[in-house]
Amino acid sequence: MIDRTVWGLFAALLVVLGAGFIAADWAQFLLVLALAKGMVVLGLLVLMRAGLVSFGQGLWYGLGCYAAGMAGNFLGVTDAFLLLALGIAASTTVAFILGFLLSRYREIFFALLNMAFSMILFGVLVKTSVLGSTDGFNVLTPTFLGYAPSEAALGDTVFLLTAVISFVVAVLIHWYLGSTMGFIGEAIRENELRVEYLGVSARRAVHIKLMIAAALSGIGGVLTAIAVGHVDPEMTYWTTSGEFVFVAILSGTGSVAAPFMGSIIFEVLRTYAYEYSPYTWQMLMGAVMLLVIIFLPGGLWSALSRSRKGEGK
Amino acid sequence: MTPVLEARGLTKTFGAVTAADDIHVAVADGEIVGIIGANGAGKTTFVNMVTGYLKPSAGQILYRGTDITGRDSREITKLGIHRSFQIAQVFPDITVLDNVLVALGVAGDLPRTIFKPLRSPKTEAAADEIIARYGIGEYRNVKAGLLPQGVRKLLDIAMAMVGDPKIILLDEPTSGVSADEKLEAMRGLLKVLKDDKVTVLFVEHDMEIVGEFAQRVIAFYDGRILADGKPDEVLSDSSVREFVIGPELHRRSAGKD
Ligand SMILES: Nc1ncnc2c1ncn2[C@@H]1O[C@H](COP(=O)(O)OP(=O)(O)O)[C@@H](O)[C@H]1O
Ligand SMILES: [Mg+2]
């Protein structure tokens, strides 16, 4: 179980921790956001391994964000771990319910049905004035099992939490994908008829995958809410969901590390593109996507694994 | 004794076409039944109804006396009625070994499969044993989509046999195998199936193979059962010769097989 990938992830965790603690505050914050969103992308990886793409992951992400924000503002909950539990509960419960419908669909219908649900949530949030409508609202400062860090230490604490959770989640998903149940995704992508005639409900397997992806997105949402200190309906908007798909394709599905790597690259690119050429950001992203699709259809990760294989020969 | 599988008045219509017309069949445990019939006679439709791929328009299907009409393919598979397909259904982008590993892994309850690693020395040994039994060892690491048709069919059957079915329905198991290798392929396959004591229904166009391996033959014609009985009786029946065997010989001489 503790295989090369797990050691690799552990090494990556150490590198990220080292980099994050010496980095400037803004860079550390960027890393937190990238890792949090990387978890949403990891959820997409789970779906994409089963041949499914969702244009509505903002739904689960937004549920995580708002669950964290609302638990603080309405219930006075500030403990980050409790918020995480609530965020996961919110997103997976909704995924469990909607999953009965979503798991019947494949391909573009699946992608757009997810998007439709995310648009409904967006519409509801925008119309709900107690939740600040389009402005959203501020999230309370988190505490950590009774520890209330000073303002100066808050950033480091949130960063540490995010990095460690990313590591744990990546290992868990790595194990899941290596299990028979995880691998059923590949089987469904390749031949659903054969899956059914092996006695397995492809729909049920997809339902479970949906809930896993929702849980991951929920975690990403809670961490984002905590880190940013603010939530707004934009987090559930289809452009946010589109960005997750973008990063997922950029990253590739070759490894559970790929979404995090892709997400970090994406956030860095975006920051610099905004700074140096504020009006050409979309163009740059379009060009990057074009190059990846043409030259690295397996995503950035495939370039890494390809060069590693090359060395081995 | 209650038949292991029984069809009562099984009927399937597609618009104006009646693909199966009032089929009555009772199969005893352990029987090896050959199903013959010209193209379009309704053989696949029969297999599809029994295995839950198609819902019958009328009639009943019983498994050990229990009505299973209308249950979906998955439930029927779980009951122990497995099948292979006229066009082999495998996972094309993964190797033969991985195909079998998936089949082995999912034999059981879905939630529990999360604790079963797909690959382990134990599962790979079990998969290798299966691959060897079906004589496709040399293709172990070949992607299933790249296999010769005959081998792909064997893989399909091997996967269908995982999970110890009580009944297996094989839709043209040797199509795609060259004429001179058919007999040998079928002999190997049936030996494995007999060792597993599974009840077999196989659809076959080659009368030589039917005569050699079937203990009982059912001849379909135009959605109906034309004859049902011992191979020598059915194969020498005059209407079977006219409507089934004649067209088959014609088909073969036309080079379509
Ligand atoms: N899904 C379908 N839709 C319409 N007609 C069908 C369908 N499946 C089979 N048929 C028709 O039913 C008849 C029996 O087909 P089939 O069972 O495939 O025959 P066989 O397997 O004996 O060659 C044929 O006339 C075929 O055209
Ligand atoms: Mg047929």
Coordinates of C-alpha atoms and ligand atoms in Angstrom, one line a residue:
Chain A
M1 CA 0.0 0.0 0.0
I2 CA 2.9 2.3 0.8
D3 CA 4.2 2.3 -2.7
R4 CA 6.3 4.6 -4.8
T5 CA 3.4 7.0 -5.5
V6 CA 2.8 7.5 -1.7
W7 CA 6.5 8.2 -1.1
G8 CA 6.5 10.6 -4.1
L9 CA 3.5 12.4 -2.6
F10 CA 5.2 12.5 0.7
A11 CA 8.3 14.1 -0.9
A12 CA 6.1 16.5 -2.7
L13 CA 4.4 17.4 0.6
L14 CA 7.8 18.2 2.1
V15 CA 8.8 20.3 -0.9
V16 CA 5.5 22.2 -0.8
L17 CA 5.8 22.8 3.0
G18 CA 9.3 24.0 2.6
A19 CA 8.5 26.3 -0.3
G20 CA 5.3 27.6 1.4
F21 CA 7.0 28.5 4.6
I22 CA 9.8 30.5 3.1
A23 CA 7.6 32.1 0.4
A24 CA 6.1 35.6 0.7
D25 CA 2.6 35.7 2.1
W26 CA 1.0 36.3 -1.3
A27 CA 2.8 33.3 -2.8
Q28 CA 1.8 31.1 0.2
F29 CA -1.8 32.2 -0.2
L30 CA -1.6 31.4 -3.9
L31 CA -0.3 27.9 -3.0
V32 CA -3.2 27.4 -0.6
L33 CA -5.8 28.4 -3.3
A34 CA -4.0 26.2 -5.8
L35 CA -4.1 23.1 -3.5
A36 CA -7.7 23.7 -2.5
K37 CA -8.8 23.9 -6.1
G38 CA -6.5 21.0 -6.9
M39 CA -8.7 18.9 -4.8
V40 CA -11.7 19.8 -6.9
V41 CA -9.7 18.9 -10.0
L42 CA -8.8 15.6 -8.3
G43 CA -12.5 14.9 -8.1
L44 CA -12.7 15.6 -11.8
L45 CA -9.9 13.1 -12.3
V46 CA -11.9 10.4 -10.6
L47 CA -14.8 11.2 -13.0
M48 CA -12.6 11.4 -16.1
R49 CA -11.1 8.1 -15.4
A50 CA -14.6 6.8 -15.8
G51 CA -15.0 8.7 -19.0
L52 CA -17.1 11.4 -17.5
V53 CA -16.6 15.2 -17.5
S54 CA -18.7 17.6 -15.4
F55 CA -19.1 21.2 -16.3
G56 CA -20.7 21.8 -12.9
Q57 CA -18.1 21.0 -10.2
G58 CA -18.7 24.6 -9.0
L59 CA -21.8 23.2 -7.4
W60 CA -20.0 21.0 -5.0
Y61 CA -17.2 23.4 -4.5
G62 CA -19.7 26.2 -3.8
L63 CA -21.6 24.0 -1.4
G64 CA -18.4 23.5 0.6
C65 CA -17.6 27.3 0.5
Y66 CA -21.1 28.2 1.7
A67 CA -21.4 25.4 4.2
A68 CA -18.2 26.7 5.9
G69 CA -19.4 30.3 5.7
M70 CA -22.9 29.7 6.9
A71 CA -21.8 27.4 9.8
G72 CA -19.7 30.2 11.1
N73 CA -22.2 33.0 10.6
F74 CA -25.3 31.2 11.7
L75 CA -24.1 28.5 14.0
G76 CA -21.0 30.1 15.4
V77 CA -18.8 27.2 14.3
T78 CA -15.2 28.3 13.7
D79 CA -13.3 25.1 14.1
A80 CA -11.7 24.3 10.8
F81 CA -12.1 20.5 11.2
L82 CA -15.7 20.8 12.1
L83 CA -16.2 23.1 9.1
L84 CA -14.5 20.5 6.9
A85 CA -16.8 17.8 8.2
L86 CA -19.8 20.1 7.5
G87 CA -18.6 21.0 4.0
I88 CA -18.1 17.3 3.1
A89 CA -21.4 16.4 4.6
A90 CA -23.2 19.2 2.6
S91 CA -21.6 18.4 -0.7
T92 CA -21.8 14.6 -0.5
T93 CA -25.4 14.7 0.8
V94 CA -26.5 16.8 -2.2
A95 CA -24.5 14.5 -4.5
F96 CA -26.1 11.5 -3.0
I97 CA -29.6 12.9 -3.8
L98 CA -28.8 14.3 -7.2
G99 CA -26.7 11.3 -8.0
F100 CA -29.8 9.2 -8.5
L101 CA -30.5 11.3 -11.6
L102 CA -26.9 12.2 -12.6
S103 CA -25.7 8.7 -12.6
R104 CA -28.1 7.7 -15.4
Y105 CA -26.4 10.1 -17.8
R106 CA -23.1 9.9 -19.8
E107 CA -21.1 12.1 -22.0
I108 CA -22.3 15.6 -22.8
F109 CA -25.6 15.0 -21.0
F110 CA -23.8 14.2 -17.8
A111 CA -21.5 17.3 -18.2
L112 CA -24.4 19.6 -18.9
L113 CA -26.8 18.2 -16.3
N114 CA -24.1 18.9 -13.7
M115 CA -23.9 22.4 -15.0
A116 CA -27.6 22.8 -14.9
F117 CA -27.7 22.0 -11.2
S118 CA -24.8 24.4 -10.5
M119 CA -26.7 27.2 -12.3
I120 CA -29.7 26.5 -10.1
L121 CA -27.5 26.9 -7.0
F122 CA -26.0 30.0 -8.4
G123 CA -29.5 31.5 -9.1
V124 CA -30.6 30.7 -5.6
L125 CA -27.5 32.2 -4.0
V126 CA -27.8 35.4 -6.0
K127 CA -31.4 35.8 -5.0
T128 CA -30.9 35.1 -1.3
S129 CA -30.3 38.4 0.5
V130 CA -29.5 36.9 3.9
L131 CA -26.5 35.4 2.1
G132 CA -25.5 38.7 0.7
S133 CA -26.8 38.0 -2.8
T134 CA -24.1 38.7 -5.4
D135 CA -21.7 40.1 -2.9
G136 CA -21.6 37.1 -0.7
F137 CA -20.5 37.5 2.9
N138 CA -17.4 37.3 5.1
V139 CA -16.4 34.1 6.8
L140 CA -15.4 34.0 10.5
T141 CA -11.7 33.6 11.3
P142 CA -11.2 29.9 11.9
T143 CA -9.8 28.1 14.9
F144 CA -8.1 24.8 15.0
L145 CA -9.1 22.3 17.7
G146 CA -9.2 25.2 20.2
Y147 CA -6.1 26.9 18.9
A148 CA -6.8 30.4 17.7
P149 CA -3.8 31.6 15.8
S150 CA -2.8 35.3 15.9
E151 CA -3.3 37.2 12.7
A152 CA 0.3 36.7 11.8
A153 CA 0.2 32.9 12.3
L154 CA -3.2 32.4 10.6
G155 CA -1.8 32.2 7.1
D156 CA 0.8 29.6 8.0
T157 CA -1.7 27.5 9.9
V158 CA -4.2 27.5 7.0
F159 CA -1.3 26.6 4.7
L160 CA -0.1 23.8 6.9
L161 CA -3.7 22.4 7.1
T162 CA -4.3 22.7 3.4
A163 CA -1.0 21.0 2.5
V164 CA -1.4 18.1 4.9
I165 CA -5.0 17.6 3.8
S166 CA -4.0 17.6 0.2
F167 CA -1.4 14.9 0.9
V168 CA -3.9 12.7 2.8
V169 CA -6.6 13.1 0.2
A170 CA -4.2 12.3 -2.6
V171 CA -3.0 9.2 -0.9
L172 CA -6.6 8.1 -0.2
I173 CA -7.6 8.6 -3.8
H174 CA -4.5 6.8 -5.0
W175 CA -5.5 3.8 -3.0
Y176 CA -9.1 4.1 -4.1
L177 CA -8.1 4.2 -7.8
G178 CA -5.9 1.1 -7.2
S179 CA -8.8 -0.8 -5.7
T180 CA -11.1 -2.9 -7.8
M181 CA -13.9 -0.4 -7.2
G182 CA -11.7 2.5 -8.4
F183 CA -10.7 0.6 -11.5
I184 CA -14.3 -0.1 -12.4
G185 CA -14.2 3.5 -13.7
E186 CA -11.8 2.5 -16.5
A187 CA -14.0 -0.5 -17.2
I188 CA -17.1 1.7 -17.4
R189 CA -15.4 4.0 -19.8
E190 CA -14.4 1.2 -22.0
N191 CA -17.4 -1.0 -22.0
E192 CA -20.4 -0.5 -19.8
L193 CA -22.2 -3.5 -21.3
R194 CA -19.5 -5.8 -20.1
V195 CA -19.5 -4.2 -16.7
E196 CA -23.2 -4.8 -16.3
Y197 CA -22.8 -8.4 -17.4
L198 CA -20.2 -9.0 -14.8
G199 CA -23.0 -8.2 -12.4
V200 CA -21.9 -4.7 -11.4
S201 CA -24.2 -1.7 -11.6
A202 CA -22.3 0.9 -13.6
R203 CA -24.9 3.4 -12.4
R204 CA -24.1 2.7 -8.8
A205 CA -20.4 2.9 -9.4
V206 CA -20.8 6.2 -11.1
H207 CA -23.0 7.4 -8.2
I208 CA -20.3 6.6 -5.8
K209 CA -17.7 8.4 -7.9
L210 CA -19.9 11.4 -8.0
M211 CA -20.1 11.5 -4.3
I212 CA -16.3 11.1 -4.0
A213 CA -15.8 14.0 -6.4
A214 CA -18.3 16.1 -4.5
A215 CA -16.6 15.3 -1.2
L216 CA -13.2 16.4 -2.7
S217 CA -14.8 19.6 -4.1
G218 CA -16.4 20.2 -0.7
I219 CA -13.1 20.0 1.0
G220 CA -11.6 22.4 -1.6
G221 CA -14.5 24.8 -1.0
V222 CA -14.2 24.8 2.8
L223 CA -10.4 25.5 2.6
T224 CA -11.0 28.2 0.0
A225 CA -13.6 29.9 2.2
I226 CA -11.3 29.7 5.2
A227 CA -8.3 31.0 3.3
V228 CA -10.1 33.8 1.5
G229 CA -12.3 34.7 4.4
H230 CA -15.2 35.4 2.0
V231 CA -17.6 33.5 -0.1
D232 CA -19.7 34.7 -3.1
P233 CA -21.9 33.1 -5.7
E234 CA -19.1 33.3 -8.3
M235 CA -17.7 30.2 -6.7
T236 CA -20.6 28.2 -8.1
Y237 CA -20.7 30.0 -11.5
W238 CA -20.1 28.0 -14.7
T239 CA -16.9 29.9 -15.4
T240 CA -15.5 28.5 -12.1
S241 CA -16.6 25.0 -13.2
G242 CA -15.0 25.6 -16.6
E243 CA -11.8 26.6 -15.0
F244 CA -11.7 23.3 -13.1
V245 CA -12.2 21.4 -16.3
F246 CA -9.5 23.5 -17.9
V247 CA -7.0 22.6 -15.2
A248 CA -8.0 19.0 -15.3
I249 CA -7.2 18.7 -19.0
L250 CA -4.1 20.8 -18.5
S251 CA -3.0 18.4 -15.7
G252 CA -4.0 15.1 -17.2
T253 CA -5.3 12.0 -15.4
G254 CA -2.1 10.1 -15.2
S255 CA -1.5 10.5 -11.4
V256 CA -3.3 11.8 -8.3
A257 CA -0.4 14.4 -8.1
A258 CA -1.3 15.8 -11.5
P259 CA -4.3 17.9 -10.5
F260 CA -2.3 19.6 -7.8
M261 CA 0.7 20.3 -10.0
G262 CA -1.6 21.5 -12.8
S263 CA -3.5 23.7 -10.4
I264 CA -0.3 25.3 -9.1
I265 CA 1.0 26.0 -12.6
F266 CA -2.4 27.5 -13.5
E267 CA -2.5 29.8 -10.5
V268 CA 1.1 31.0 -11.1
L269 CA 0.4 31.6 -14.8
R270 CA -2.7 33.5 -14.1
T271 CA -1.0 35.7 -11.5
Y272 CA 1.8 36.6 -13.9
A273 CA -0.5 37.0 -16.9
Y274 CA -2.7 39.4 -14.9
E275 CA 0.3 41.4 -13.9
Y276 CA 2.2 41.6 -17.1
S277 CA -0.5 41.6 -19.7
P278 CA -3.9 42.2 -18.1
Y279 CA -5.8 42.1 -21.3
T280 CA -4.4 39.0 -22.9
W281 CA -4.9 36.6 -20.1
Q282 CA -7.6 34.6 -21.9
M283 CA -5.6 34.5 -25.1
L284 CA -2.6 33.1 -23.2
M285 CA -4.7 30.5 -21.6
G286 CA -6.3 29.6 -24.9
A287 CA -2.8 29.2 -26.4
V288 CA -1.7 27.0 -23.5
M289 CA -4.7 24.8 -23.9
L290 CA -4.2 24.5 -27.6
L291 CA -0.6 23.4 -27.2
V292 CA -1.4 20.9 -24.5
I293 CA -4.2 19.3 -26.5
I294 CA -2.1 19.1 -29.6
F295 CA 1.3 18.1 -28.2
L296 CA 0.3 16.6 -24.8
P297 CA -3.1 15.0 -25.1
G298 CA -2.4 13.2 -21.8
G299 CA -1.9 16.5 -20.1
L300 CA 1.3 18.0 -18.5
W301 CA 1.7 14.9 -16.3
S302 CA 2.2 12.7 -19.4
A303 CA 5.2 14.8 -20.3
L304 CA 6.7 14.0 -16.9
S305 CA 6.0 10.3 -17.0
R306 CA 7.2 10.1 -20.6
S307 CA 10.5 11.6 -19.8
R308 CA 10.9 9.4 -16.8
K309 CA 10.2 6.3 -18.9
G310 CA 12.7 7.6 -21.4
E311 CA 15.4 7.7 -18.7
G312 CA 14.7 4.2 -17.7
K313 CA 15.4 2.8 -21.2
Chain B
M1 CA -36.9 -32.4 -11.6
T2 CA -37.4 -28.6 -12.1
P3 CA -35.6 -27.4 -15.2
V4 CA -32.8 -25.1 -14.4
L5 CA -34.0 -22.8 -17.2
E6 CA -37.4 -22.6 -18.7
A7 CA -39.0 -20.3 -21.3
R8 CA -42.8 -20.3 -21.5
G9 CA -44.3 -18.7 -24.5
L10 CA -41.5 -16.2 -24.9
T11 CA -42.3 -13.7 -27.6
K12 CA -40.5 -10.5 -28.8
T13 CA -41.7 -8.2 -31.5
F14 CA -39.8 -5.3 -33.0
G15 CA -42.5 -3.2 -34.7
A16 CA -43.8 -5.5 -37.4
V17 CA -41.0 -8.1 -37.0
T18 CA -41.7 -11.0 -34.6
A19 CA -38.1 -12.0 -33.7
A20 CA -39.3 -14.6 -31.2
D21 CA -42.7 -16.2 -31.4
D22 CA -44.1 -18.3 -28.5
I23 CA -40.8 -20.1 -27.6
H24 CA -41.2 -22.9 -25.1
V25 CA -37.9 -24.5 -23.9
A26 CA -36.9 -26.3 -20.7
V27 CA -33.3 -27.0 -20.0
A28 CA -32.1 -29.5 -17.4
D29 CA -29.2 -28.9 -15.1
G30 CA -25.8 -29.7 -16.8
E31 CA -27.2 -30.0 -20.3
I32 CA -25.2 -28.8 -23.2
V33 CA -27.6 -27.4 -25.8
G34 CA -26.7 -26.3 -29.3
I35 CA -28.9 -23.6 -30.9
I36 CA -29.0 -23.5 -34.6
G37 CA -30.9 -21.4 -37.1
A38 CA -30.2 -19.3 -40.2
N39 CA -29.4 -15.6 -39.8
G40 CA -32.3 -13.7 -38.4
A41 CA -34.0 -16.8 -37.0
G42 CA -34.1 -15.2 -33.5
K43 CA -31.2 -17.0 -31.7
T44 CA -29.6 -13.8 -30.4
T45 CA -33.0 -12.4 -29.5
F46 CA -33.7 -15.5 -27.4
V47 CA -30.3 -15.2 -25.6
N48 CA -30.9 -11.5 -25.1
M49 CA -34.3 -12.1 -23.5
V50 CA -33.0 -14.8 -21.2
T51 CA -30.1 -12.6 -20.0
G52 CA -32.1 -9.5 -19.4
Y53 CA -30.8 -7.5 -22.3
L54 CA -34.3 -7.4 -23.9
K55 CA -37.6 -7.4 -22.2
P56 CA -39.9 -10.0 -23.7
S57 CA -43.1 -8.7 -25.3
A58 CA -44.9 -11.7 -23.8
G59 CA -44.1 -15.0 -22.0
Q60 CA -42.1 -15.9 -19.0
I61 CA -38.6 -17.0 -18.1
L62 CA -38.0 -19.2 -15.1
Y63 CA -34.8 -20.0 -13.3
R64 CA -35.1 -23.1 -11.2
G65 CA -38.8 -22.5 -11.1
T66 CA -38.6 -18.8 -10.1
D67 CA -40.0 -16.3 -12.5
I68 CA -37.2 -13.9 -13.5
T69 CA -39.0 -12.2 -16.4
G70 CA -38.2 -8.5 -16.7
R71 CA -35.2 -8.5 -14.3
D72 CA -32.3 -6.5 -15.6
S73 CA -29.0 -7.9 -16.9
R74 CA -27.2 -7.3 -13.6
E75 CA -29.7 -9.2 -11.5
I76 CA -29.7 -12.1 -13.9
T77 CA -25.9 -12.2 -13.9
K78 CA -26.0 -12.2 -10.1
L79 CA -28.4 -15.2 -10.1
G80 CA -25.8 -17.1 -12.1
I81 CA -26.9 -16.8 -15.7
H82 CA -23.9 -15.4 -17.6
R83 CA -23.3 -14.9 -21.2
S84 CA -20.9 -14.1 -24.0
F85 CA -21.7 -12.0 -27.0
Q86 CA -21.9 -12.5 -30.7
I87 CA -19.6 -9.5 -30.9
A88 CA -17.1 -10.1 -28.1
Q89 CA -17.5 -7.6 -25.3
V90 CA -14.2 -6.9 -23.6
F91 CA -12.4 -3.9 -22.3
P92 CA -10.4 -3.0 -25.4
D93 CA -7.8 -0.5 -24.0
I94 CA -6.5 -2.7 -21.2
T95 CA -4.6 -6.0 -21.4
V96 CA -6.0 -9.5 -21.3
L97 CA -4.7 -9.8 -17.8
D98 CA -6.4 -6.6 -16.7
N99 CA -9.7 -7.7 -18.3
V100 CA -9.6 -10.8 -16.2
L101 CA -8.5 -9.0 -13.1
V102 CA -11.5 -6.7 -13.4
A103 CA -13.8 -9.7 -13.8
L104 CA -12.3 -11.4 -10.8
G105 CA -12.3 -8.3 -8.7
V106 CA -15.9 -7.4 -9.2
A107 CA -17.2 -10.9 -8.5
G108 CA -18.8 -10.0 -5.2
D109 CA -20.4 -7.1 -3.7
L110 CA -19.7 -3.6 -5.1
P111 CA -19.1 -1.8 -1.8
R112 CA -16.6 -4.4 -0.7
T113 CA -14.5 -4.0 -3.9
I114 CA -13.1 -0.8 -2.4
F115 CA -11.0 -3.0 -0.1
K116 CA -9.8 -5.3 -2.8
P117 CA -6.7 -4.1 -4.7
L118 CA -7.0 -4.9 -8.3
R119 CA -3.5 -6.1 -8.6
S120 CA -1.8 -8.3 -6.0
P121 CA 0.3 -11.4 -6.4
K122 CA -2.8 -13.4 -5.4
T123 CA -5.2 -11.8 -7.9
E124 CA -2.6 -12.0 -10.7
A125 CA -2.0 -15.7 -10.0
A126 CA -5.7 -16.4 -10.1
A127 CA -6.1 -14.4 -13.3
D128 CA -3.1 -16.2 -14.9
E129 CA -4.7 -19.5 -14.0
I130 CA -7.9 -18.5 -15.8
I131 CA -6.0 -17.2 -18.8
A132 CA -4.1 -20.5 -19.0
R133 CA -7.2 -22.6 -18.8
Y134 CA -8.7 -20.9 -21.9
G135 CA -5.4 -21.3 -23.7
I136 CA -4.8 -17.6 -24.3
G137 CA -1.7 -17.2 -22.2
E138 CA 0.5 -15.9 -25.0
Y139 CA -1.8 -12.9 -25.2
R140 CA -1.6 -12.1 -21.5
N141 CA -0.1 -8.6 -22.0
V142 CA -1.8 -7.7 -25.2
K143 CA -4.5 -5.1 -25.2
A144 CA -7.9 -6.8 -25.7
G145 CA -8.8 -4.5 -28.6
L146 CA -5.8 -5.8 -30.6
L147 CA -6.6 -9.5 -30.2
P148 CA -7.6 -11.8 -33.1
Q149 CA -11.3 -12.2 -33.1
G150 CA -11.3 -15.8 -31.9
V151 CA -9.1 -15.0 -29.0
R152 CA -11.3 -12.0 -28.1
K153 CA -14.2 -14.3 -28.0
L154 CA -12.4 -16.7 -25.6
L155 CA -11.6 -13.8 -23.4
D156 CA -15.2 -12.7 -23.4
I157 CA -16.2 -16.2 -22.4
A158 CA -13.4 -16.5 -19.8
M159 CA -14.7 -13.3 -18.2
A160 CA -18.3 -14.5 -18.3
M161 CA -17.2 -17.7 -16.5
V162 CA -15.7 -15.8 -13.6
G163 CA -18.0 -15.9 -10.7
D164 CA -19.1 -19.5 -11.3
P165 CA -22.3 -19.2 -13.3
K166 CA -24.9 -22.0 -13.2
I167 CA -25.8 -21.4 -16.8
I168 CA -23.8 -19.8 -19.6
L169 CA -25.2 -18.7 -22.9
L170 CA -22.6 -18.4 -25.7
D171 CA -23.6 -16.5 -28.8
E172 CA -21.5 -18.0 -31.7
P173 CA -18.4 -18.7 -29.6
T174 CA -16.3 -19.8 -32.5
S175 CA -17.3 -17.2 -35.1
G176 CA -14.1 -15.6 -36.2
V177 CA -12.1 -18.7 -35.6
S178 CA -10.8 -20.2 -38.9
A179 CA -12.7 -23.3 -40.1
D180 CA -9.9 -25.7 -39.5
E181 CA -9.2 -24.4 -36.0
K182 CA -12.9 -24.4 -34.9
L183 CA -13.1 -28.0 -33.8
E184 CA -10.0 -27.7 -31.7
A185 CA -11.1 -24.4 -30.1
M186 CA -14.5 -25.8 -29.2
R187 CA -13.0 -28.9 -27.8
G188 CA -10.8 -27.0 -25.5
L189 CA -13.6 -24.6 -24.5
L190 CA -16.1 -27.3 -23.8
K191 CA -13.7 -29.3 -21.7
V192 CA -13.3 -26.2 -19.4
L193 CA -17.0 -25.7 -19.3
K194 CA -17.7 -29.4 -18.5
D195 CA -15.1 -29.3 -15.7
D196 CA -17.0 -26.4 -14.2
K197 CA -20.3 -28.4 -14.5
V198 CA -22.1 -25.4 -16.0
T199 CA -25.2 -25.7 -18.1
V200 CA -24.3 -24.5 -21.6
L201 CA -26.5 -23.1 -24.4
F202 CA -24.4 -22.2 -27.4
V203 CA -25.4 -20.7 -30.7
E204 CA -23.5 -22.2 -33.6
H205 CA -23.6 -22.3 -37.3
D206 CA -21.2 -25.2 -37.9
M207 CA -23.3 -28.4 -37.9
E208 CA -20.2 -30.5 -37.5
I209 CA -19.5 -28.7 -34.2
V210 CA -23.1 -28.9 -33.1
G211 CA -23.2 -32.7 -33.9
E212 CA -20.0 -33.3 -32.0
F213 CA -20.6 -31.3 -28.8
A214 CA -24.3 -30.7 -28.2
Q215 CA -26.3 -33.2 -26.2
R216 CA -29.4 -31.6 -27.5
V217 CA -30.2 -29.3 -30.4
I218 CA -32.8 -26.6 -30.8
A219 CA -33.4 -25.3 -34.3
F220 CA -34.9 -21.9 -34.7
Y221 CA -36.7 -20.7 -37.8
D222 CA -38.4 -17.4 -38.2
G223 CA -38.7 -16.7 -34.5
R224 CA -40.1 -20.2 -33.8
I225 CA -38.7 -23.5 -32.6
L226 CA -38.7 -25.8 -35.6
A227 CA -37.2 -28.9 -33.8
D228 CA -35.9 -29.7 -30.4
G229 CA -34.3 -33.0 -29.5
K230 CA -31.3 -35.3 -29.8
P231 CA -28.7 -34.0 -32.3
D232 CA -29.0 -36.8 -34.8
E233 CA -32.8 -36.5 -34.8
V234 CA -32.8 -32.8 -35.2
L235 CA -30.0 -32.7 -37.7
S236 CA -31.7 -35.3 -39.9
D237 CA -35.2 -33.7 -39.6
S238 CA -36.4 -32.8 -43.1
S239 CA -37.6 -29.3 -42.3
V240 CA -34.4 -28.6 -40.4
R241 CA -32.5 -29.7 -43.4
E242 CA -34.6 -27.5 -45.7
F243 CA -34.8 -24.3 -43.6
V244 CA -31.6 -24.4 -41.4
I245 CA -28.9 -26.7 -42.7
G246 CA -29.5 -26.0 -46.4
P247 CA -29.1 -22.2 -46.0
E248 CA -26.1 -22.7 -43.8
L249 CA -24.4 -24.8 -46.5
H250 CA -25.3 -22.3 -49.0
R251 CA -23.9 -19.5 -46.8
R252 CA -20.7 -21.4 -46.3
S253 CA -20.2 -22.1 -50.0
A254 CA -20.8 -18.4 -50.6
G255 CA -17.8 -17.9 -48.4
K256 CA -19.5 -16.0 -45.6
D257 CA -18.2 -18.0 -42.9
Ligands
LIG1 N1 -33.0 -4.4 -31.8 C1 -33.7 -4.9 -32.9 N2 -34.6 -4.0 -33.6 C2 -35.3 -4.4 -34.6 N3 -35.2 -5.7 -35.1 C3 -34.4 -6.6 -34.5 C4 -33.6 -6.2 -33.4 N4 -32.9 -7.3 -33.0 C5 -33.2 -8.3 -33.9 N5 -34.1 -7.8 -34.8 C6 -34.7 -8.7 -35.8 O1 -35.2 -9.8 -35.2 C7 -34.9 -10.9 -36.0 C8 -34.1 -11.9 -35.3 O2 -32.8 -11.4 -35.1 P1 -31.6 -12.2 -34.3 O3 -32.2 -12.6 -33.0 O4 -30.5 -11.3 -34.2 O5 -31.3 -13.4 -35.2 P2 -30.1 -14.4 -35.2 O6 -29.3 -14.2 -34.0 O7 -30.8 -15.7 -35.2 O8 -29.3 -14.2 -36.4 C9 -34.2 -10.4 -37.3 O9 -35.2 -10.2 -38.3 C10 -33.7 -9.1 -36.9 O10 -33.6 -8.2 -38.0
MG2 MG -27.3 -13.8 -33.8

